[in-house]
PDB file of C-alpha atoms in Angstrom:
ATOM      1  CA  UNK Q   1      -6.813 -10.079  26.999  1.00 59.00           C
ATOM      2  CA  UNK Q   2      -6.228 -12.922  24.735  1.00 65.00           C
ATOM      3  CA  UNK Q   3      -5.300 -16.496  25.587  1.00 80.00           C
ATOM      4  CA  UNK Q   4      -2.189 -18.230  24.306  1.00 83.00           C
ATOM      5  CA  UNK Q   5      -4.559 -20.116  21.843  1.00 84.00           C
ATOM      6  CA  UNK Q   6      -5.485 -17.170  20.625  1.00 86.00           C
ATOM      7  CA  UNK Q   7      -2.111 -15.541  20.502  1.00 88.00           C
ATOM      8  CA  UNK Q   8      -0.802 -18.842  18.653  1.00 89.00           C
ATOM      9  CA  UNK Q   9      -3.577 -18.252  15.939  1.00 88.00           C
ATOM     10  CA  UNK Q  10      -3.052 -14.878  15.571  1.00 90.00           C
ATOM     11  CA  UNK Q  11       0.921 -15.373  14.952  1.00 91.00           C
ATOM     12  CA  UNK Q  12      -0.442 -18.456  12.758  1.00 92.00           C
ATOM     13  CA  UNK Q  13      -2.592 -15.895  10.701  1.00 93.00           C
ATOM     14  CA  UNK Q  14      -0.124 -13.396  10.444  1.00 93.00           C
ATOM     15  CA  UNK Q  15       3.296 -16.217   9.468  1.00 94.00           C
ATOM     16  CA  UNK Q  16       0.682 -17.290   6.365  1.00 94.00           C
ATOM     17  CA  UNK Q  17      -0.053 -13.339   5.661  1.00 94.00           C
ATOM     18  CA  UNK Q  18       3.778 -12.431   5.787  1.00 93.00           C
ATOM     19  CA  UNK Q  19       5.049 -15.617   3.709  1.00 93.00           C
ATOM     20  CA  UNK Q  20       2.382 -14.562   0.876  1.00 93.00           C
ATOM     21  CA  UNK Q  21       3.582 -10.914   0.892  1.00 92.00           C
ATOM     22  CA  UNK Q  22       6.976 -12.082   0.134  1.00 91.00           C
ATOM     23  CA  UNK Q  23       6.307 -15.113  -2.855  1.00 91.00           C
ATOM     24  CA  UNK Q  24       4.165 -12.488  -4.108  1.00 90.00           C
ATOM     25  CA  UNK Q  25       7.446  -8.969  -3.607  1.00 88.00           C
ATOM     26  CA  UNK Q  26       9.879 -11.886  -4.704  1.00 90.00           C
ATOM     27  CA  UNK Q  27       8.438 -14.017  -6.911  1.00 91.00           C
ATOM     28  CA  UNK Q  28       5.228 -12.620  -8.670  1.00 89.00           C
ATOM     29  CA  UNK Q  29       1.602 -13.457  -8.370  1.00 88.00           C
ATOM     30  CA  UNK Q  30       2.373 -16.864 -10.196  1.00 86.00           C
ATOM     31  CA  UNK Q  31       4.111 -17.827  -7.010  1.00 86.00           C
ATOM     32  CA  UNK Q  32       1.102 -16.992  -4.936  1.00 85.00           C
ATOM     33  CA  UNK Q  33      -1.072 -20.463  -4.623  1.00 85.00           C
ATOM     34  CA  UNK Q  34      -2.407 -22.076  -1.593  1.00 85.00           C
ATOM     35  CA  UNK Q  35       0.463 -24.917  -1.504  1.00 88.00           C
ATOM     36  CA  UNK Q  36       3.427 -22.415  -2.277  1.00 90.00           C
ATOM     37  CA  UNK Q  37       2.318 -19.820   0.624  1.00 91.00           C
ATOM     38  CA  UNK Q  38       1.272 -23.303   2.786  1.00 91.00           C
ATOM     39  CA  UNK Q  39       5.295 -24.364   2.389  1.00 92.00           C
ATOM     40  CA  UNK Q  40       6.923 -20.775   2.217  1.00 93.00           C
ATOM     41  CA  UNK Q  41       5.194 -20.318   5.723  1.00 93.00           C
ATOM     42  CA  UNK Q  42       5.952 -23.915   7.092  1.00 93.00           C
ATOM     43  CA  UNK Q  43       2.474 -25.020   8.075  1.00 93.00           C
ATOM     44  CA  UNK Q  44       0.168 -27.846   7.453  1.00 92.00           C
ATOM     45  CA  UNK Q  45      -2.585 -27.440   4.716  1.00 91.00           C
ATOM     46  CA  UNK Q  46      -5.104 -27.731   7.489  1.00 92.00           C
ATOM     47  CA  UNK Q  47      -3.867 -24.341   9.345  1.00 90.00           C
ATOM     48  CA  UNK Q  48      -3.512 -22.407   6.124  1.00 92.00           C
ATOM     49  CA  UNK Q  49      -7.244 -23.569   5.320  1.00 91.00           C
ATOM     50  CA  UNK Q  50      -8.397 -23.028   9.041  1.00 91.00           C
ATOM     51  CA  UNK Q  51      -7.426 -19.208   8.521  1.00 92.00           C
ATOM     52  CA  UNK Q  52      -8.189 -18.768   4.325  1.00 91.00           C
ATOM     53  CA  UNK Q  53     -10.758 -21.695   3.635  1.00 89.00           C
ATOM     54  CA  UNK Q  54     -10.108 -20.278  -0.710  1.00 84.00           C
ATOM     55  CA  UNK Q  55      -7.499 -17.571  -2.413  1.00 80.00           C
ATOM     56  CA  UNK Q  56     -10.098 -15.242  -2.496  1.00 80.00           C
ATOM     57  CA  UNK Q  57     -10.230 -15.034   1.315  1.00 87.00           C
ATOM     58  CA  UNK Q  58      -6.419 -15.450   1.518  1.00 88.00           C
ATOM     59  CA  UNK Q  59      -6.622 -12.518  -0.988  1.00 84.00           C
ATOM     60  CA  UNK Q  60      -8.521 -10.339   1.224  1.00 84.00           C
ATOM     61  CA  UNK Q  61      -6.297 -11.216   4.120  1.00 89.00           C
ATOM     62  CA  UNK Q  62      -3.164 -10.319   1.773  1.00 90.00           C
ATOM     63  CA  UNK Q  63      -4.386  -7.118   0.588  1.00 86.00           C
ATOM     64  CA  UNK Q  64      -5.092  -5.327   4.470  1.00 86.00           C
ATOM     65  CA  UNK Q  65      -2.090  -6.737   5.551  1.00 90.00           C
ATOM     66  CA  UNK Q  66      -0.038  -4.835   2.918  1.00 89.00           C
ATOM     67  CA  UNK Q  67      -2.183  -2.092   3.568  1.00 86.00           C
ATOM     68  CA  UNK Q  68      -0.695  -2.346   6.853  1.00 87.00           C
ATOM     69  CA  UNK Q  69       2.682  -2.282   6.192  1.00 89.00           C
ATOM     70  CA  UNK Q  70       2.396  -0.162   3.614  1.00 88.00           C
ATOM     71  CA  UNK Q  71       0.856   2.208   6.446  1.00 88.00           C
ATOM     72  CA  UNK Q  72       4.438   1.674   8.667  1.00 90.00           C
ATOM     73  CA  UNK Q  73       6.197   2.344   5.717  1.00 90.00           C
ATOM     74  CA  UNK Q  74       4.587   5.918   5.342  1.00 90.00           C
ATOM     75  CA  UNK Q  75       4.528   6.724   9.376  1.00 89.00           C
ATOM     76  CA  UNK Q  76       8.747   5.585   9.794  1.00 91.00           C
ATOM     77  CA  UNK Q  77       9.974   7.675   6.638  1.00 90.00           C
ATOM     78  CA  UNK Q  78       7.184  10.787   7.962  1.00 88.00           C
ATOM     79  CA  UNK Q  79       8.684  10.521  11.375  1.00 89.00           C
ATOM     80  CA  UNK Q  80      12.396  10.305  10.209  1.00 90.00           C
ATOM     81  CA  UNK Q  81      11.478  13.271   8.333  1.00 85.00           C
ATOM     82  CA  UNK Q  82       9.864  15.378  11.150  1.00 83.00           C
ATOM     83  CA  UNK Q  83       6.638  17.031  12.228  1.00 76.00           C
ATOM     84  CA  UNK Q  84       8.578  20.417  11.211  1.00 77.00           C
ATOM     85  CA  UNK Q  85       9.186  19.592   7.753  1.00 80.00           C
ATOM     86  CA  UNK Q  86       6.744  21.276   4.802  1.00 88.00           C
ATOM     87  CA  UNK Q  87       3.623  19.031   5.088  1.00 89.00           C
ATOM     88  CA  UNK Q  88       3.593  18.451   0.989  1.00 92.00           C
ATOM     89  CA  UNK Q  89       7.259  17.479   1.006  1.00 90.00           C
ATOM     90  CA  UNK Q  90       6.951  15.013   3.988  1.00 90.00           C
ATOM     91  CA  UNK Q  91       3.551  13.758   2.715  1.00 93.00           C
ATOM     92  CA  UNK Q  92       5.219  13.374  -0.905  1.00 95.00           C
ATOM     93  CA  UNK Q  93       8.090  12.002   0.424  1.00 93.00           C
ATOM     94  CA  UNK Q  94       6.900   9.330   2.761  1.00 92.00           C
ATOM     95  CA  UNK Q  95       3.793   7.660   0.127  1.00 94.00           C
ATOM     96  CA  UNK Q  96       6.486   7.752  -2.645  1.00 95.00           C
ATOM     97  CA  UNK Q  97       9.256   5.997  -0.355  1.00 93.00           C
ATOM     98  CA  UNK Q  98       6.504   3.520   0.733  1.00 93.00           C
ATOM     99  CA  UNK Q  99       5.120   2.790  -2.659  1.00 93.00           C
ATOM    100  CA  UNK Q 100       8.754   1.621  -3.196  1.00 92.00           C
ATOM    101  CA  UNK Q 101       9.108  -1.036  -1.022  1.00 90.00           C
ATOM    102  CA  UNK Q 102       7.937  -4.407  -1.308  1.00 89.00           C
ATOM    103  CA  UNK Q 103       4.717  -4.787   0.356  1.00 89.00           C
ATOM    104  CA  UNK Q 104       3.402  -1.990  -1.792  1.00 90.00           C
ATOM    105  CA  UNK Q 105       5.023  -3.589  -4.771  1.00 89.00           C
ATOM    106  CA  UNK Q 106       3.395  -6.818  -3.899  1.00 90.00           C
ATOM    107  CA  UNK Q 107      -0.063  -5.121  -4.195  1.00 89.00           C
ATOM    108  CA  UNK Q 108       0.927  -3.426  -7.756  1.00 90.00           C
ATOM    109  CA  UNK Q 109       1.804  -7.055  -8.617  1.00 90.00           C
ATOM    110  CA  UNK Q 110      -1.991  -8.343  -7.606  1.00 89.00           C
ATOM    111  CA  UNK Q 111      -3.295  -5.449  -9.598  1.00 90.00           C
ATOM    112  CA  UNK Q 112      -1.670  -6.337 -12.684  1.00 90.00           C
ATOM    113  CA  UNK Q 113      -2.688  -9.662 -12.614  1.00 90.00           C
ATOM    114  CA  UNK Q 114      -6.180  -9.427 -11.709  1.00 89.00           C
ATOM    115  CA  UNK Q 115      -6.225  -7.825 -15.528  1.00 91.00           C
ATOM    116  CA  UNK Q 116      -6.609 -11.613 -16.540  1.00 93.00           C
ATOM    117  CA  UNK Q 117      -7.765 -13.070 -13.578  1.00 87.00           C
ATOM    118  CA  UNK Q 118     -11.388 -12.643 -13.126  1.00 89.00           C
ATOM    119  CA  UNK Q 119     -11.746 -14.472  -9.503  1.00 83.00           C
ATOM    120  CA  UNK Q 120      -8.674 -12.274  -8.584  1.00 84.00           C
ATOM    121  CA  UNK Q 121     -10.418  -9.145  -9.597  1.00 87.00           C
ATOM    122  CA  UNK Q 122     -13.419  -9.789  -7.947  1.00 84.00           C
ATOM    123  CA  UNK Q 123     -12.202 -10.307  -4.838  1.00 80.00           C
ATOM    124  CA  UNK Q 124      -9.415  -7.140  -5.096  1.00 83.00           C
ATOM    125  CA  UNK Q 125     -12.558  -4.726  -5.811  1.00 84.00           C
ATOM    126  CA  UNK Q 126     -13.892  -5.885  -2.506  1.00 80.00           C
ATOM    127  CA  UNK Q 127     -10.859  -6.144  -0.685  1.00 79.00           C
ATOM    128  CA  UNK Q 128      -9.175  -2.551  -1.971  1.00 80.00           C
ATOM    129  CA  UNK Q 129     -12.223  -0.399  -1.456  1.00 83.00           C
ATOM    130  CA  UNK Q 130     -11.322  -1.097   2.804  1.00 82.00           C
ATOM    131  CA  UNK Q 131      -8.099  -0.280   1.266  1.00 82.00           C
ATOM    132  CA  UNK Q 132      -8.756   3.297  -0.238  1.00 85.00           C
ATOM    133  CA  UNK Q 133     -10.531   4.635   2.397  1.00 87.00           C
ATOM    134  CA  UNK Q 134      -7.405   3.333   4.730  1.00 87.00           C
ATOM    135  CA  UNK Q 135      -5.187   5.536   2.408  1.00 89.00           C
ATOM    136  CA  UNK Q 136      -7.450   8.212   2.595  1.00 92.00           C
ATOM    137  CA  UNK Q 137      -6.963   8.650   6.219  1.00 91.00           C
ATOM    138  CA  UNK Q 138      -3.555   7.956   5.954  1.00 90.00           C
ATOM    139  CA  UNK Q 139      -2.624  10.933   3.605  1.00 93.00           C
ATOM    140  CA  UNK Q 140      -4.836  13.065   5.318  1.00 95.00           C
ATOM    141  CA  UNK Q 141      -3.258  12.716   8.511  1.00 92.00           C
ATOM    142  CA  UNK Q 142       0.265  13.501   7.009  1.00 91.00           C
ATOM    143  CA  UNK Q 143      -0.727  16.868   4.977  1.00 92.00           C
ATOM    144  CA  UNK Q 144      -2.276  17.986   8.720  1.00 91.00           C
ATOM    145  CA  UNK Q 145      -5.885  19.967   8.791  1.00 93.00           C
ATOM    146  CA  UNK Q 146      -4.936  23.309   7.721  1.00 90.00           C
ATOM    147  CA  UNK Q 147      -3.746  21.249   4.138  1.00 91.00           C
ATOM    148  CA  UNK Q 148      -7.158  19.044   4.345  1.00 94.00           C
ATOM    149  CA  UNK Q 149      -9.387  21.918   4.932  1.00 94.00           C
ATOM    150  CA  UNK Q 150      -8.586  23.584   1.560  1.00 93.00           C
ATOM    151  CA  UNK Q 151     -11.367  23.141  -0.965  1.00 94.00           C
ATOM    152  CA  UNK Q 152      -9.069  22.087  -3.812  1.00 94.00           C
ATOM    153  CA  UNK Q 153      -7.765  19.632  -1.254  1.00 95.00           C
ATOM    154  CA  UNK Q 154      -9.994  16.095  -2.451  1.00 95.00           C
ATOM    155  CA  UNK Q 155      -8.652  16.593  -6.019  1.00 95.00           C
ATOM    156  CA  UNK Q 156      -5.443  17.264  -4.780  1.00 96.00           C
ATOM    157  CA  UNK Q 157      -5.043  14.001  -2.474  1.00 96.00           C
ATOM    158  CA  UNK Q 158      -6.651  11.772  -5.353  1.00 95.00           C
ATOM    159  CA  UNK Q 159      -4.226  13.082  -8.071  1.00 96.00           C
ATOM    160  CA  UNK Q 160      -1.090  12.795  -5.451  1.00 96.00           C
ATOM    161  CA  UNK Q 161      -2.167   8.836  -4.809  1.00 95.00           C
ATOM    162  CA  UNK Q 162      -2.539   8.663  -8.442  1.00 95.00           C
ATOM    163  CA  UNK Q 163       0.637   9.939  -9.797  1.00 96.00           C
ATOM    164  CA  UNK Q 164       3.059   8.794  -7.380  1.00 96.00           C
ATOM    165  CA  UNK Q 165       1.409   5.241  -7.599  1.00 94.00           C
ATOM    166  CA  UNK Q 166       2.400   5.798 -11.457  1.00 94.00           C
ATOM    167  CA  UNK Q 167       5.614   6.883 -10.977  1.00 95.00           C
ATOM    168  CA  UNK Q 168       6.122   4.003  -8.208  1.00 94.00           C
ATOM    169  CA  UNK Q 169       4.433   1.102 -10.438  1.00 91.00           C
ATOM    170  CA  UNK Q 170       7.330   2.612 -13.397  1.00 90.00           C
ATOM    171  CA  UNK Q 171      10.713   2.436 -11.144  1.00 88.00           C
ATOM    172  CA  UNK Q 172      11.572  -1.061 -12.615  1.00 85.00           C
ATOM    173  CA  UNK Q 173      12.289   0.626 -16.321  1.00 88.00           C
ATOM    174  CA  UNK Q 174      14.320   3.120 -14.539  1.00 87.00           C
ATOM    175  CA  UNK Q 175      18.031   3.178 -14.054  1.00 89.00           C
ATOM    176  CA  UNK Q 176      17.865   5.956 -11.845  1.00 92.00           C
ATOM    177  CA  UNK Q 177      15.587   8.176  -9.243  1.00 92.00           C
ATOM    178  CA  UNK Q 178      16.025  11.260 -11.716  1.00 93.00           C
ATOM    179  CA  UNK Q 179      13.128  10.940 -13.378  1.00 92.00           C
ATOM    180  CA  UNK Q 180      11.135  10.247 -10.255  1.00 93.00           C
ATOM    181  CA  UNK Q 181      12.063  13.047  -7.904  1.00 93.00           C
ATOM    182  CA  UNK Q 182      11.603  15.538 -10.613  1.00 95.00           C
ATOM    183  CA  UNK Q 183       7.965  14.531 -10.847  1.00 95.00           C
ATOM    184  CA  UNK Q 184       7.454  14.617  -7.300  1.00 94.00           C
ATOM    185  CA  UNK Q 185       8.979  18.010  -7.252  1.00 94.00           C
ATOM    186  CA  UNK Q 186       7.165  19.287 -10.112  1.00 96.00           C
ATOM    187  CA  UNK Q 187       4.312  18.505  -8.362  1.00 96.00           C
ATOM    188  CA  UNK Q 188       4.855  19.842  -5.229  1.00 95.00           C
ATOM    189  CA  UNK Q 189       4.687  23.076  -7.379  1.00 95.00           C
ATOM    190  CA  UNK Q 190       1.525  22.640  -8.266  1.00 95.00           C
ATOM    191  CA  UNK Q 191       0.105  21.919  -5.198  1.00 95.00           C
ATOM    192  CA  UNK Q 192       1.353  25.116  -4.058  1.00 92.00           C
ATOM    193  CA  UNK Q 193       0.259  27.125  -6.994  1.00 92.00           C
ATOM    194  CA  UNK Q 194      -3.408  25.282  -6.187  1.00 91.00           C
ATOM    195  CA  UNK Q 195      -3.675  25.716  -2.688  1.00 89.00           C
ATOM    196  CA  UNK Q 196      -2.195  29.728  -2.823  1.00 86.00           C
ATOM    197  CA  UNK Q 197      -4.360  30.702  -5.635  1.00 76.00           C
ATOM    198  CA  UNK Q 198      -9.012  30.835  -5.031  1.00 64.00           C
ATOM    199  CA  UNK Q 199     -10.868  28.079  -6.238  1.00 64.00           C
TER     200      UNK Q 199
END
C-alpha cells in the first residue's frame, strides 16, 4: 500500500501528464514545452523535472497516458453498447468513437509533428511500440476469441486500426459523420465477407 508521499507524487505525475494532454488536444504540439505544461499544470519547474528530467521522457510519459485514456474511451462506448451487440459493430464502433476524442487526437497531433522533429520521432518510435502492442490487446479483447481465432483475423485487426485511424486523423475537413460511418460500414462488410469465406 502506498504512503501519502507516494500518493502525492503519483497525483503530481499524473496533474503534469493530464495538463500536457490538453495544451497538446487544445492547442497543438507547439504548445507542448516544458514551461507551458510546468504552468498549465501549476507546479514548480523542480516537480515537473523531478518526474520528466527532458521532453523526451515527458514524451514517453504523454504517449502511455493517452494510451490510457484512449483505452477508457474504447471500454465506456463498448460497454454502453453491450456484450450482446455484433462483435465487429461494437469493436468498430467503440476504436472509431475513441479515435475521436481528444486524447487520441492529441497523439495524431505528436505524430504529425514528429515528421519534422527528429528528437520527437525518436522518442515516439520507442514510446508507441508499448503503445501498439497495448492496442493489440485492446481490439482483441473487444472482437472476443471466436473473431481472434480466425486465420484472416491479424490482417483484419491491422487494416481496422489502420483505416479508422485514417478516417479519424480526416474528421477535421469534414462537415459531417456521412462520410465516416459509411466507411466504417463498408467495412464491416468486408470483414464479414473475409471471415465467412476459406482463407
Amino acid at each position: 500500500m502506498a504512503g501519502p508521499r507516494e500518493e502525492q507524487k503519483r497525483a503530481t505525475r499524473v496533474r503534469i501528464l493530464d495538463a500536457a494532454a490538453d495544451l497538446l488536444a487544445e492547442r497543438g504540439y507547439s504548445a507542448l514545452s516544458t514551461l507551458g505544461v510546468q504552468r498549465a499544470a501549476g507546479i514548480s519547474r523542480g516537480a515537473l523535472l523531478h518526474h520528466f528530467p527532458t521532453i523526451g521522457a515527458l514524451v514517453a510519459g504523454l504517449v502511455a497516458h493517452l494510451v490510457a485514456r484512449n483505452e477508457a474511451a474504447v471500454r465506456e462506448v463498448a460497454d454502453r453498447l453491450g456484450a450482446g451487440s455484433d462483435p465487429v459493430v461494437r469493436t468498430l464502433t467503440a476504436l472509431y468513437e475513441s479515435m475521436t476524442r481528444p486524447a487520441a487526437q492529441a497523439e495524431f497531433e505528436l505524430w504529425a509533428a514528429a515528421r519534422t522533429d527528429p528528437a520527437l520521432a525518436e522518442a515516439l518510435r520507442a514510446a508507441e511500440r508499448q503503445a501498439g502492442r497495448d492496442l493489440h490487446r485492446v481490439v482483441d479483447t473487444l472482437f472476443g476469441p471466436e473473431v481472434v481465432a480466425h486465420p484472416r483475423y491479424p490482417a483484419v485487426r491491422d487494416l481496422t486500426v489502420a483505416i479508422l485511424r485514417g478516417t479519424a486523423m480526416s474528421r477535421p475537413l469534414r462537415s459531417t459523420e456521412r462520410a465516416a460511418t459509411a466507411t466504417i460500414d463498408r467495412w464491416a462488410e468486408a470483414i464479414v465477407i473475409l471471415f465467412t469465406h476459406s482463407p
